[in-house]
């Protein structure tokens, strides 16, 4: 048994699990922040934010806007 910073007792098993999970959580957080800051993700979010009424007024579907936005990506 060991003490956590808040003076609660934790078992060796809990301590080992925490030691393994802490770097994995950090990696997951880093990957998530990279995905959110990616320009393609930002472009998709901007397309998603376009109201349906605006798309209908232009005679477009969301798929049309996506294909126009990413037509040069391959």
CSV table of C-alpha atoms in Angstrom, one decimal, residues 6-60:
chain,number,residue,atom,x,y,z
A,6,UNK,CA,-4.4,13.3,-1.0
A,7,UNK,CA,-3.3,10.9,1.8
A,8,UNK,CA,-5.6,8.0,0.7
A,9,UNK,CA,-4.2,4.5,0.6
A,10,UNK,CA,-3.9,2.7,-2.8
A,11,UNK,CA,-2.8,-0.8,-3.4
A,12,UNK,CA,0.3,-1.7,-5.4
A,13,UNK,CA,-2.0,-3.0,-8.2
A,14,UNK,CA,-3.7,0.4,-8.4
A,15,UNK,CA,-0.4,2.2,-8.4
A,16,UNK,CA,0.9,0.0,-11.3
A,17,UNK,CA,-2.2,0.6,-13.3
A,18,UNK,CA,-1.9,4.3,-12.8
A,19,UNK,CA,1.8,4.2,-13.8
A,20,UNK,CA,0.9,2.4,-17.0
A,21,UNK,CA,-2.2,4.5,-17.8
A,22,UNK,CA,-0.7,7.9,-17.2
A,23,UNK,CA,1.5,7.9,-20.3
A,24,UNK,CA,-1.2,6.3,-22.4
A,25,UNK,CA,-3.6,9.1,-21.3
A,26,UNK,CA,-1.0,11.7,-22.2
A,27,UNK,CA,-0.5,10.1,-25.7
A,28,UNK,CA,-4.3,10.0,-26.2
A,29,UNK,CA,-4.6,13.7,-25.3
A,30,UNK,CA,-1.8,14.6,-27.6
A,31,UNK,CA,-3.3,12.7,-30.5
A,32,UNK,CA,-6.7,14.3,-29.8
A,33,UNK,CA,-5.2,17.8,-29.8
A,34,UNK,CA,-3.3,17.1,-33.1
A,35,UNK,CA,-6.5,15.9,-34.7
A,36,UNK,CA,-8.5,18.9,-33.6
A,37,UNK,CA,-5.8,21.3,-34.8
A,38,UNK,CA,-5.5,19.6,-38.2
A,39,UNK,CA,-6.6,21.9,-41.0
A,40,UNK,CA,-8.8,19.2,-42.6
A,41,UNK,CA,-10.6,18.7,-39.3
A,42,UNK,CA,-11.2,22.4,-39.1
A,43,UNK,CA,-12.5,22.5,-42.7
A,44,UNK,CA,-14.9,19.7,-41.9
A,45,UNK,CA,-16.1,21.4,-38.8
A,46,UNK,CA,-16.7,24.6,-40.8
A,47,UNK,CA,-18.7,22.6,-43.4
A,48,UNK,CA,-20.7,20.9,-40.6
A,49,UNK,CA,-21.5,24.4,-39.2
A,50,UNK,CA,-23.2,25.5,-42.4
A,51,UNK,CA,-27.0,25.6,-41.9
A,52,UNK,CA,-29.1,23.2,-44.0
A,53,UNK,CA,-31.2,26.1,-45.2
A,54,UNK,CA,-28.1,27.8,-46.6
A,55,UNK,CA,-27.1,24.7,-48.4
A,56,UNK,CA,-30.6,24.2,-49.9
A,57,UNK,CA,-30.6,27.8,-51.0
A,58,UNK,CA,-27.4,27.2,-53.0
A,59,UNK,CA,-28.7,23.9,-54.3
A,60,UNK,CA,-25.9,21.9,-52.7
